[in-house]
């Protein structure tokens, strides 16, 4: 059989369609890679290898990725009869198995994917490094002493190291894009409500969270989103439909787009590494080469202090609610503060004391702030600035060493988390699609991503541009220090 380690999911699916490989062969190869490499990375927490082998040898759905192996993040995407522990010790120790499939799990299965296990996450996904107290830290394949990012850090490390071509990911403040940047892979955050949270959840984090995938290629990012973006009955709202499949946008003409390059420093409370600025400048030159009009610019409100404060309030309220629901419906007891990492104990404490007026006030502030931000992409005849894309660094520095966020204690941890992510959470709250592309590496060999942000509902623009940048500055041949 053809060597599949560095083939993307689209190519592996083509092997199955043409009879050059069987689903069982693809799954067996991926299991061998995980068993051999994962002990160095701790990207995969729990496997279901026997069940996956049985799935691959059974009747798989005839979806576009029939027989392709993948991994699911240990946060959301529940599968009936399987554990999903949210990076916590108390769910892990309870051994709770979820009673029903999420809609997303059904859609991954209908697409033909075979899931091999669960990937490492921080507790409740509320930080941007995958170093949970309950599990070993996920290690970056480019340098195992460095962070993978979070919260989809295990997924990003697994894809970057060649264990699987695709892994499920989710993004509430950057949790697809940040790990993609730190691990040198592709991370597409879809438009709000593009992927259903149902049936258990309507919206979370005030609509800021969204599921998607980590991939190595833009064509996989597009085709996977095509496969999982079906609106489901009862969803509180849905994203605008695509004019045609996203996969058809790969290789389509980019056109004369107007691109705003963010060159302003984010302010004293944020980090500002020169490699991140260099990555954006180089991306700007590439965009000019493919025919875009590039100029400096950024949305009004991009670095407003009020944004961070009120977004954190919605996270606190959601954390308190989530823990309350788990206590009542899963554990049958209260979770003690000592069972939570300090960050999440603080979120719960704040959420418990928040009044309804406090919460609605935070939502109201963010609603007004979103309208200011959206003007950057709005047509000039509607009073907007008329940009098609914004380009920023994905994060403020290259991947930090493991332990850096929490090294100076809980209070400093919060400041360090905030200082590291000036560019991503804004677009969870606005609901806009954004993608991180691996366009830059430091002299030390660490990846630095570049983020592209399009108007609400315009993943088509992102995919066309991202595919053109992938062709202009290909990354497929780069290999991390630890790989299959």
Short mmCIF file of C-alpha atoms in Angstrom, two decimals:
data_model
loop_
_atom_site.label_atom_id
_atom_site.label_comp_id
_atom_site.label_asym_id
_atom_site.label_seq_id
_atom_site.Cartn_x
_atom_site.Cartn_y
_atom_site.Cartn_z
CA UNK A 1 0.00 0.00 0.00
CA UNK A 2 1.09 3.58 -0.66
CA UNK A 3 2.79 5.30 2.30
CA UNK A 4 0.01 7.39 3.88
CA UNK A 5 1.68 9.17 6.82
CA UNK A 6 1.83 12.59 5.19
CA UNK A 7 -1.13 12.21 2.83
CA UNK A 8 -4.00 14.51 3.69
CA UNK A 9 -7.51 13.20 4.32
CA UNK A 10 -8.64 13.99 0.79
CA UNK A 11 -5.83 11.89 -0.69
CA UNK A 12 -6.40 9.03 1.76
CA UNK A 13 -10.11 8.97 0.90
CA UNK A 14 -9.18 8.79 -2.78
CA UNK A 15 -7.08 5.67 -2.08
CA UNK A 16 -10.16 4.00 -0.62
CA UNK A 17 -12.41 5.11 -3.47
CA UNK A 18 -10.02 3.75 -6.09
CA UNK A 19 -9.33 0.49 -4.29
CA UNK A 20 -5.65 1.25 -3.63
CA UNK A 21 -6.18 0.95 0.13
CA UNK A 22 -8.87 -0.32 2.43
CA UNK A 23 -10.27 1.51 5.47
CA UNK A 24 -8.75 -1.22 7.64
CA UNK A 25 -5.29 -0.54 6.22
CA UNK A 26 -5.58 3.20 6.79
CA UNK A 27 -6.77 2.67 10.36
CA UNK A 28 -4.08 0.08 11.16
CA UNK A 29 -1.38 2.42 9.86
CA UNK A 30 -2.65 5.33 11.97
CA UNK A 31 -2.86 3.16 15.08
CA UNK A 32 0.74 2.06 14.57
CA UNK A 33 1.84 5.69 14.30
CA UNK A 34 -0.02 6.69 17.45
CA UNK A 35 1.37 3.77 19.46
CA UNK A 36 4.91 4.60 18.34
CA UNK A 37 4.94 8.41 18.59
CA UNK A 38 2.27 9.45 21.08
CA UNK A 39 4.32 8.52 24.20
CA UNK A 40 6.62 11.42 23.27
CA UNK A 41 3.79 13.93 22.84
CA UNK A 42 0.78 12.92 24.98
CA UNK A 43 -1.45 14.22 22.20
CA UNK A 44 -3.88 11.28 22.52
CA UNK A 45 -5.38 10.62 25.96
CA UNK A 46 -7.59 7.59 25.36
CA UNK A 47 -7.82 5.23 22.42
CA UNK A 48 -10.58 3.05 21.03
CA UNK A 49 -8.35 1.04 18.74
CA UNK A 50 -10.28 -2.24 18.92
CA UNK A 51 -13.58 -0.50 18.20
CA UNK A 52 -11.99 1.51 15.38
CA UNK A 53 -10.62 -1.64 13.76
CA UNK A 54 -14.09 -3.18 13.96
CA UNK A 55 -15.60 -0.03 12.43
CA UNK A 56 -13.09 -0.06 9.58
CA UNK A 57 -13.82 -3.71 8.77
CA UNK A 58 -17.58 -3.18 8.94
CA UNK A 59 -20.07 -1.27 6.82
CA UNK A 60 -18.88 2.34 6.80
CA UNK A 61 -21.07 5.13 5.44
CA UNK A 62 -20.27 6.07 1.85
CA UNK A 63 -19.28 9.63 2.78
CA UNK A 64 -16.51 11.75 1.25
CA UNK A 65 -13.95 10.55 3.83
CA UNK A 66 -14.89 6.88 3.99
CA UNK A 67 -12.26 4.98 5.96
CA UNK A 68 -10.07 7.95 6.89
CA UNK A 69 -8.81 7.85 10.51
CA UNK A 70 -9.27 10.86 12.77
CA UNK A 71 -9.26 11.84 16.44
CA UNK A 72 -11.88 13.63 18.55
CA UNK A 73 -11.06 16.31 21.09
CA UNK A 74 -11.80 15.39 24.71
CA UNK A 75 -14.22 18.31 24.94
CA UNK A 76 -17.66 18.19 23.31
CA UNK A 77 -18.56 16.00 20.32
CA UNK A 78 -20.09 13.34 22.59
CA UNK A 79 -20.31 9.78 21.28
CA UNK A 80 -22.87 7.45 22.83
CA UNK A 81 -21.16 4.97 25.14
CA UNK A 82 -17.81 6.82 25.16
CA UNK A 83 -16.17 9.02 27.75
CA UNK A 84 -15.61 12.73 27.18
CA UNK A 85 -13.91 14.14 30.26
CA UNK A 86 -13.34 17.84 29.44
CA UNK A 87 -9.80 17.66 30.82
CA UNK A 88 -11.13 17.12 34.36
CA UNK A 89 -10.17 14.62 37.03
CA UNK A 90 -13.70 14.25 38.41
CA UNK A 91 -15.28 13.17 35.11
CA UNK A 92 -12.30 10.92 34.41
CA UNK A 93 -12.58 9.26 37.81
CA UNK A 94 -16.35 8.86 37.47
CA UNK A 95 -15.89 6.98 34.18
CA UNK A 96 -19.10 8.57 32.88
CA UNK A 97 -20.18 7.48 29.41
CA UNK A 98 -22.41 9.85 27.49
CA UNK A 99 -25.81 8.41 26.58
CA UNK A 100 -26.31 10.01 23.15
CA UNK A 101 -24.38 11.13 20.10
CA UNK A 102 -23.92 14.81 19.42
CA UNK A 103 -25.02 15.95 15.99
CA UNK A 104 -21.39 16.62 15.18
CA UNK A 105 -20.35 13.05 16.02
CA UNK A 106 -23.09 11.81 13.70
CA UNK A 107 -21.86 14.07 10.91
CA UNK A 108 -18.24 12.94 11.27
CA UNK A 109 -19.47 9.34 11.13
CA UNK A 110 -21.71 10.02 8.13
CA UNK A 111 -18.71 11.53 6.33
CA UNK A 112 -17.00 8.15 6.68
CA UNK A 113 -14.38 9.05 9.28
CA UNK A 114 -13.22 6.41 11.75
CA UNK A 115 -12.38 7.93 15.11
CA UNK A 116 -9.46 6.37 16.98
CA UNK A 117 -9.62 8.15 20.35
CA UNK A 118 -9.65 11.42 22.26
CA UNK A 119 -7.05 14.18 22.27
CA UNK A 120 -5.59 16.12 25.19
CA UNK A 121 -7.24 19.38 26.34
CA UNK A 122 -6.90 21.88 29.21
CA UNK A 123 -9.56 21.67 31.88
CA UNK A 124 -12.86 22.92 30.39
CA UNK A 125 -10.91 24.49 27.51
CA UNK A 126 -10.53 27.77 29.40
CA UNK A 127 -6.88 28.39 28.66
CA UNK A 128 -4.57 28.44 25.68
CA UNK A 129 -2.03 25.81 26.65
CA UNK A 130 -2.74 22.09 27.00
CA UNK A 131 -1.30 21.42 30.44
CA UNK A 132 -4.17 20.02 32.52
CA UNK A 133 -3.57 18.95 36.12
CA UNK A 134 -5.56 15.78 35.39
CA UNK A 135 -3.31 14.57 32.55
CA UNK A 136 0.26 14.90 31.27
CA UNK A 137 0.89 18.05 29.22
CA UNK A 138 0.66 17.83 25.45
CA UNK A 139 4.06 18.47 23.89
CA UNK A 140 4.80 20.41 20.73
CA UNK A 141 6.20 18.19 17.94
CA UNK A 142 8.53 21.00 16.81
CA UNK A 143 10.12 21.18 20.27
CA UNK A 144 8.64 18.98 23.03
CA UNK A 145 9.66 21.47 25.72
CA UNK A 146 7.17 23.98 24.28
CA UNK A 147 3.40 24.34 24.44
CA UNK A 148 1.04 23.06 21.76
CA UNK A 149 -1.40 25.88 22.47
CA UNK A 150 -4.96 25.18 23.55
CA UNK A 151 -7.55 24.18 23.94
CA UNK A 152 -7.27 21.91 20.88
CA UNK A 153 -3.58 21.31 21.64
CA UNK A 154 -3.66 17.52 21.50
CA UNK A 155 -5.48 17.60 18.16
CA UNK A 156 -2.98 20.03 16.65
CA UNK A 157 0.03 18.05 17.89
CA UNK A 158 -1.40 14.80 16.50
CA UNK A 159 -1.98 16.27 13.04
CA UNK A 160 1.37 18.08 12.96
CA UNK A 161 3.26 14.91 13.91
CA UNK A 162 1.59 12.84 11.19
CA UNK A 163 -0.49 10.63 13.48
CA UNK A 164 -3.73 11.41 11.64
CA UNK A 165 -4.56 13.83 8.81
CA UNK A 166 -7.55 15.42 10.59
CA UNK A 167 -8.62 15.95 14.19
CA UNK A 168 -11.73 17.48 15.67
CA UNK A 169 -11.21 20.87 17.33
CA UNK A 170 -13.29 23.60 18.93
CA UNK A 171 -12.79 27.34 19.30
CA UNK A 172 -14.20 29.65 21.99
CA UNK A 173 -11.47 32.28 22.07
CA UNK A 174 -8.88 30.97 19.62
CA UNK A 175 -8.78 27.28 20.47
CA UNK A 176 -8.59 26.07 16.86
CA UNK A 177 -6.37 28.85 15.54
CA UNK A 178 -3.90 29.14 18.45
CA UNK A 179 -2.88 25.44 18.46
CA UNK A 180 -2.75 25.50 14.66
CA UNK A 181 -0.32 28.42 14.85
CA UNK A 182 1.86 26.82 17.52
CA UNK A 183 1.99 23.41 15.81
CA UNK A 184 2.41 24.58 12.21
CA UNK A 185 -0.91 23.32 10.77
CA UNK A 186 -4.15 24.75 9.37
CA UNK A 187 -6.94 25.85 11.69
CA UNK A 188 -10.23 27.14 10.24
CA UNK A 189 -12.73 28.59 12.72
CA UNK A 190 -16.14 28.58 11.06
CA UNK A 191 -18.80 31.28 11.18
CA UNK A 192 -21.03 31.25 14.26
CA UNK A 193 -23.65 28.45 14.04
CA UNK A 194 -22.07 26.90 10.96
CA UNK A 195 -21.70 23.67 12.97
CA UNK A 196 -24.48 22.61 15.32
CA UNK A 197 -23.84 22.16 19.06
CA UNK A 198 -26.99 20.04 19.39
CA UNK A 199 -28.82 18.21 20.66
CA UNK A 200 -27.46 18.87 24.16
CA UNK A 201 -26.43 22.51 23.66
CA UNK A 202 -27.93 25.42 21.75
CA UNK A 203 -25.14 27.93 22.28
CA UNK A 204 -22.28 28.29 24.74
CA UNK A 205 -20.10 31.21 25.85
CA UNK A 206 -22.83 33.54 24.56
CA UNK A 207 -22.49 32.09 21.06
CA UNK A 208 -18.70 32.40 20.94
CA UNK A 209 -17.87 28.70 20.68
CA UNK A 210 -17.83 26.71 17.45
CA UNK A 211 -16.56 23.28 16.41
CA UNK A 212 -14.35 22.49 13.44
CA UNK A 213 -11.14 20.64 12.66
CA UNK A 214 -7.37 20.86 12.56
CA UNK A 215 -5.90 19.84 9.19
CA UNK A 216 -2.61 19.98 7.30
CA UNK A 217 -4.06 21.31 4.05
CA UNK A 218 -6.54 23.98 3.06
CA UNK A 219 -8.47 21.58 0.84
CA UNK A 220 -9.07 19.31 3.83
CA UNK A 221 -10.20 22.27 5.95
CA UNK A 222 -12.75 23.17 3.27
CA UNK A 223 -14.00 19.64 2.60
CA UNK A 224 -14.33 18.74 6.29
CA UNK A 225 -16.39 21.87 6.96
CA UNK A 226 -18.60 20.96 3.99
CA UNK A 227 -19.20 17.60 5.66
CA UNK A 228 -20.13 18.88 9.13
CA UNK A 229 -22.00 22.11 8.44
CA UNK A 230 -25.57 20.84 8.06
CA UNK A 231 -28.07 22.96 10.05
CA UNK A 232 -30.01 20.79 12.48
CA UNK A 233 -33.60 21.03 13.74
CA UNK A 234 -33.91 23.22 16.80
CA UNK A 235 -30.65 25.12 16.35
CA UNK A 236 -31.24 28.62 17.80
CA UNK A 237 -29.87 30.23 14.63
CA UNK A 238 -27.98 29.12 11.50
CA UNK A 239 -25.15 30.54 9.43
CA UNK A 240 -25.79 31.83 5.88
CA UNK A 241 -25.54 28.91 3.41
CA UNK A 242 -22.60 28.63 1.04
CA UNK A 243 -23.26 29.45 -2.60
CA UNK A 244 -21.45 26.24 -3.54
CA UNK A 245 -19.35 23.66 -1.67
CA UNK A 246 -16.32 25.17 0.04
CA UNK A 247 -14.15 22.51 -1.59
CA UNK A 248 -14.94 24.14 -4.95
CA UNK A 249 -13.29 27.36 -3.73
CA UNK A 250 -9.85 25.72 -3.59
CA UNK A 251 -8.03 26.95 -6.68
CA UNK A 252 -10.76 29.42 -7.64
CA UNK A 253 -9.61 32.93 -8.66
CA UNK A 254 -8.95 35.17 -5.68
CA UNK A 255 -9.93 38.39 -7.38
CA UNK A 256 -8.88 41.93 -6.50
CA UNK A 257 -9.61 41.81 -2.78
CA UNK A 258 -9.00 44.69 -0.42
CA UNK A 259 -6.91 43.47 2.51
CA UNK A 260 -6.21 45.28 5.77
CA UNK A 261 -2.85 44.42 7.33
CA UNK A 262 -2.78 44.93 11.07
CA UNK A 263 0.54 46.57 11.87
CA UNK A 264 -0.50 48.49 14.99
CA UNK A 265 0.98 47.30 18.28
CA UNK A 266 -1.76 45.80 20.47
CA UNK A 267 -0.86 47.80 23.58
CA UNK A 268 1.21 47.44 26.73
CA UNK A 269 -0.84 44.65 28.26
CA UNK A 270 -0.09 42.37 25.30
CA UNK A 271 3.10 40.68 24.13
CA UNK A 272 4.43 41.73 20.73
CA UNK A 273 7.15 39.42 19.37
CA UNK A 274 9.03 40.56 16.24
CA UNK A 275 8.59 37.17 14.54
CA UNK A 276 4.83 37.64 14.63
CA UNK A 277 5.11 41.04 12.96
CA UNK A 278 7.50 39.59 10.38
CA UNK A 279 5.02 36.83 9.61
CA UNK A 280 2.27 39.36 8.88
CA UNK A 281 4.55 41.52 6.73
CA UNK A 282 5.59 38.49 4.66
CA UNK A 283 1.95 37.47 4.27
CA UNK A 284 1.16 40.96 3.02
CA UNK A 285 3.79 40.63 0.31
CA UNK A 286 2.38 37.26 -0.74
CA UNK A 287 -1.12 38.70 -0.90
CA UNK A 288 0.07 41.46 -3.19
CA UNK A 289 1.71 38.84 -5.41
CA UNK A 290 -1.59 36.99 -5.82
CA UNK A 291 -3.40 40.20 -6.83
CA UNK A 292 -4.82 41.68 -3.63
CA UNK A 293 -4.70 45.35 -2.70
CA UNK A 294 -2.96 45.51 0.67
CA UNK A 295 -2.97 48.46 3.07
CA UNK A 296 -2.72 48.94 6.82
CA UNK A 297 -5.93 48.97 8.81
CA UNK A 298 -7.86 47.41 11.65
CA UNK A 299 -11.42 47.42 13.00
CA UNK A 300 -12.57 50.04 15.46
CA UNK A 301 -12.62 48.38 18.87
CA UNK A 302 -10.02 45.71 18.14
CA UNK A 303 -8.14 46.27 21.39
CA UNK A 304 -10.86 47.79 23.59
CA UNK A 305 -10.32 46.88 27.24
CA UNK A 306 -14.05 46.54 27.77
CA UNK A 307 -14.19 43.66 25.30
CA UNK A 308 -11.93 41.41 27.38
CA UNK A 309 -13.73 42.26 30.61
CA UNK A 310 -17.24 41.58 29.37
CA UNK A 311 -16.29 38.49 27.37
CA UNK A 312 -14.68 37.05 30.51
CA UNK A 313 -17.96 37.68 32.33
CA UNK A 314 -19.89 35.54 29.85
CA UNK A 315 -17.30 32.75 30.22
CA UNK A 316 -17.65 32.89 34.02
CA UNK A 317 -21.42 32.58 33.81
CA UNK A 318 -21.19 29.68 31.38
CA UNK A 319 -18.59 27.88 33.52
CA UNK A 320 -20.80 28.14 36.60
CA UNK A 321 -23.78 26.80 34.64
CA UNK A 322 -21.81 23.94 33.08
CA UNK A 323 -20.50 22.79 36.45
CA UNK A 324 -23.98 22.99 37.96
CA UNK A 325 -25.40 20.83 35.15
CA UNK A 326 -22.63 18.26 35.50
CA UNK A 327 -23.15 18.11 39.26
CA UNK A 328 -26.89 17.44 38.87
CA UNK A 329 -27.07 15.24 35.78
CA UNK A 330 -23.74 13.38 35.72
CA UNK A 331 -22.00 13.28 39.10
CA UNK A 332 -24.85 13.53 41.57
CA UNK A 333 -22.70 15.62 43.90
CA UNK A 334 -21.05 19.03 44.12
CA UNK A 335 -17.61 19.57 42.65
CA UNK A 336 -15.33 21.02 45.32
CA UNK A 337 -13.08 23.97 44.51
CA UNK A 338 -10.10 21.72 45.23
CA UNK A 339 -11.15 19.50 42.31
CA UNK A 340 -10.91 22.43 39.90
CA UNK A 341 -7.87 24.24 38.61
CA UNK A 342 -7.73 27.71 40.24
CA UNK A 343 -8.67 29.43 36.99
CA UNK A 344 -11.95 27.54 36.75
CA UNK A 345 -12.70 27.83 40.45
CA UNK A 346 -12.46 31.62 40.00
CA UNK A 347 -14.69 31.53 36.93
CA UNK A 348 -17.30 29.56 38.86
CA UNK A 349 -17.14 31.89 41.85
CA UNK A 350 -17.67 34.95 39.65
CA UNK A 351 -20.43 33.25 37.68
CA UNK A 352 -22.32 32.25 40.81
CA UNK A 353 -22.44 35.82 42.10
CA UNK A 354 -23.35 37.43 38.77
CA UNK A 355 -26.88 38.81 38.56
CA UNK A 356 -29.09 38.45 35.52
CA UNK A 357 -28.68 42.17 34.93
CA UNK A 358 -24.89 41.81 35.08
CA UNK A 359 -24.96 39.05 32.49
CA UNK A 360 -27.37 40.83 30.16
CA UNK A 361 -25.34 44.01 30.55
CA UNK A 362 -22.23 42.17 29.38
CA UNK A 363 -24.15 40.80 26.38
CA UNK A 364 -25.48 44.27 25.56
CA UNK A 365 -22.01 45.82 25.67
CA UNK A 366 -20.61 43.11 23.42
CA UNK A 367 -23.50 43.54 20.97
CA UNK A 368 -22.64 47.21 20.48
CA UNK A 369 -18.95 46.43 20.25
CA UNK A 370 -19.63 43.80 17.54
CA UNK A 371 -21.42 46.38 15.40
CA UNK A 372 -18.39 48.68 15.61
CA UNK A 373 -16.08 45.82 14.61
CA UNK A 374 -18.27 44.68 11.72
CA UNK A 375 -18.02 48.07 10.03
CA UNK A 376 -14.49 47.17 8.92
CA UNK A 377 -15.94 44.63 6.45
CA UNK A 378 -19.17 46.49 5.63
CA UNK A 379 -19.54 48.15 2.20
CA UNK A 380 -18.63 51.81 2.07
CA UNK A 381 -22.13 52.71 0.85
CA UNK A 382 -23.40 51.39 4.20
CA UNK A 383 -20.90 53.48 6.12
CA UNK A 384 -18.30 50.71 6.43
CA UNK A 385 -14.64 50.61 5.49
CA UNK A 386 -15.12 48.08 2.69
CA UNK A 387 -12.34 45.60 3.45
CA UNK A 388 -12.60 41.96 2.36
CA UNK A 389 -10.00 40.56 4.76
CA UNK A 390 -8.08 41.43 7.89
CA UNK A 391 -4.63 39.88 8.39
CA UNK A 392 -3.08 39.62 11.87
CA UNK A 393 -0.64 37.43 13.75
CA UNK A 394 -2.53 34.48 15.21
CA UNK A 395 -0.83 34.88 18.59
CA UNK A 396 1.53 37.42 20.11
CA UNK A 397 4.66 35.23 20.39
CA UNK A 398 5.99 31.90 19.14
CA UNK A 399 5.07 28.86 21.30
CA UNK A 400 6.22 29.44 24.90
CA UNK A 401 7.90 26.81 27.01
CA UNK A 402 5.67 24.43 28.93
CA UNK A 403 4.91 25.80 32.37
CA UNK A 404 5.28 29.46 31.41
CA UNK A 405 1.62 30.41 31.82
CA UNK A 406 1.27 29.08 35.35
CA UNK A 407 4.83 29.55 36.61
CA UNK A 408 4.14 32.73 38.62
CA UNK A 409 0.89 31.68 40.29
CA UNK A 410 -2.84 31.86 39.50
CA UNK A 411 -3.20 35.65 39.26
CA UNK A 412 -0.22 36.05 36.94
CA UNK A 413 -1.48 33.10 34.89
CA UNK A 414 -4.54 35.10 33.92
CA UNK A 415 -2.44 38.10 32.87
CA UNK A 416 -0.11 35.90 30.83
CA UNK A 417 -3.02 34.21 29.07
CA UNK A 418 -4.45 37.62 28.18
CA UNK A 419 -1.10 38.98 27.04
CA UNK A 420 -0.60 36.08 24.65
CA UNK A 421 -3.87 36.35 22.68
CA UNK A 422 -4.59 39.87 21.40
CA UNK A 423 -6.04 38.74 18.06
CA UNK A 424 -8.35 35.73 18.21
CA UNK A 425 -11.17 35.99 20.77
CA UNK A 426 -12.63 39.08 19.11
CA UNK A 427 -13.82 36.96 16.19
CA UNK A 428 -15.48 34.39 18.39
CA UNK A 429 -17.66 37.19 19.73
CA UNK A 430 -18.30 38.75 16.31
CA UNK A 431 -18.95 35.24 14.97
CA UNK A 432 -16.78 35.76 11.90
CA UNK A 433 -14.81 33.00 10.18
CA UNK A 434 -11.04 33.07 10.58
CA UNK A 435 -8.17 30.80 9.62
CA UNK A 436 -4.60 30.36 10.87
CA UNK A 437 -2.03 29.38 8.25
CA UNK A 438 1.54 28.14 8.93
CA UNK A 439 3.40 30.78 6.93
CA UNK A 440 6.41 31.52 9.16
CA UNK A 441 9.00 29.73 11.30
CA UNK A 442 11.47 31.22 13.76
CA UNK A 443 15.24 30.70 13.53
CA UNK A 444 14.79 28.13 16.30
CA UNK A 445 12.37 26.18 14.13
CA UNK A 446 9.13 27.07 15.92
CA UNK A 447 6.03 27.79 13.81
CA UNK A 448 4.25 31.16 13.78
CA UNK A 449 0.79 31.35 12.26
CA UNK A 450 -0.89 34.17 10.36
CA UNK A 451 -4.61 34.77 10.85
CA UNK A 452 -6.99 35.80 8.06
CA UNK A 453 -10.47 37.06 9.01
CA UNK A 454 -13.36 37.46 6.56
CA UNK A 455 -16.83 38.96 6.90
CA UNK A 456 -19.59 37.00 8.61
CA UNK A 457 -20.51 33.93 6.58
CA UNK A 458 -17.64 34.30 4.09
CA UNK A 459 -15.57 31.16 4.55
CA UNK A 460 -15.53 31.04 0.75
CA UNK A 461 -13.25 34.10 0.64
CA UNK A 462 -10.97 32.61 3.30
CA UNK A 463 -10.61 29.31 1.47
CA UNK A 464 -9.85 30.92 -1.90
CA UNK A 465 -7.16 33.14 -0.39
CA UNK A 466 -5.74 30.47 1.92
CA UNK A 467 -5.42 28.00 -0.95
CA UNK A 468 -3.59 30.60 -3.05
CA UNK A 469 -1.20 31.33 -0.15
CA UNK A 470 -0.61 27.60 0.34
CA UNK A 471 0.39 27.36 -3.32
CA UNK A 472 2.59 30.46 -3.13
CA UNK A 473 4.36 29.46 0.12
CA UNK A 474 3.82 25.70 0.56
CA UNK A 475 4.35 24.11 3.97
CA UNK A 476 3.56 20.46 3.18
CA UNK A 477 7.18 19.30 3.14
CA UNK A 478 8.08 20.68 6.58
CA UNK A 479 8.49 18.05 9.29
CA UNK A 480 8.64 18.62 13.06
CA UNK A 481 11.38 17.16 15.24
CA UNK A 482 8.99 14.50 16.59
CA UNK A 483 6.96 12.85 13.86
CA UNK A 484 5.72 9.51 12.61
#
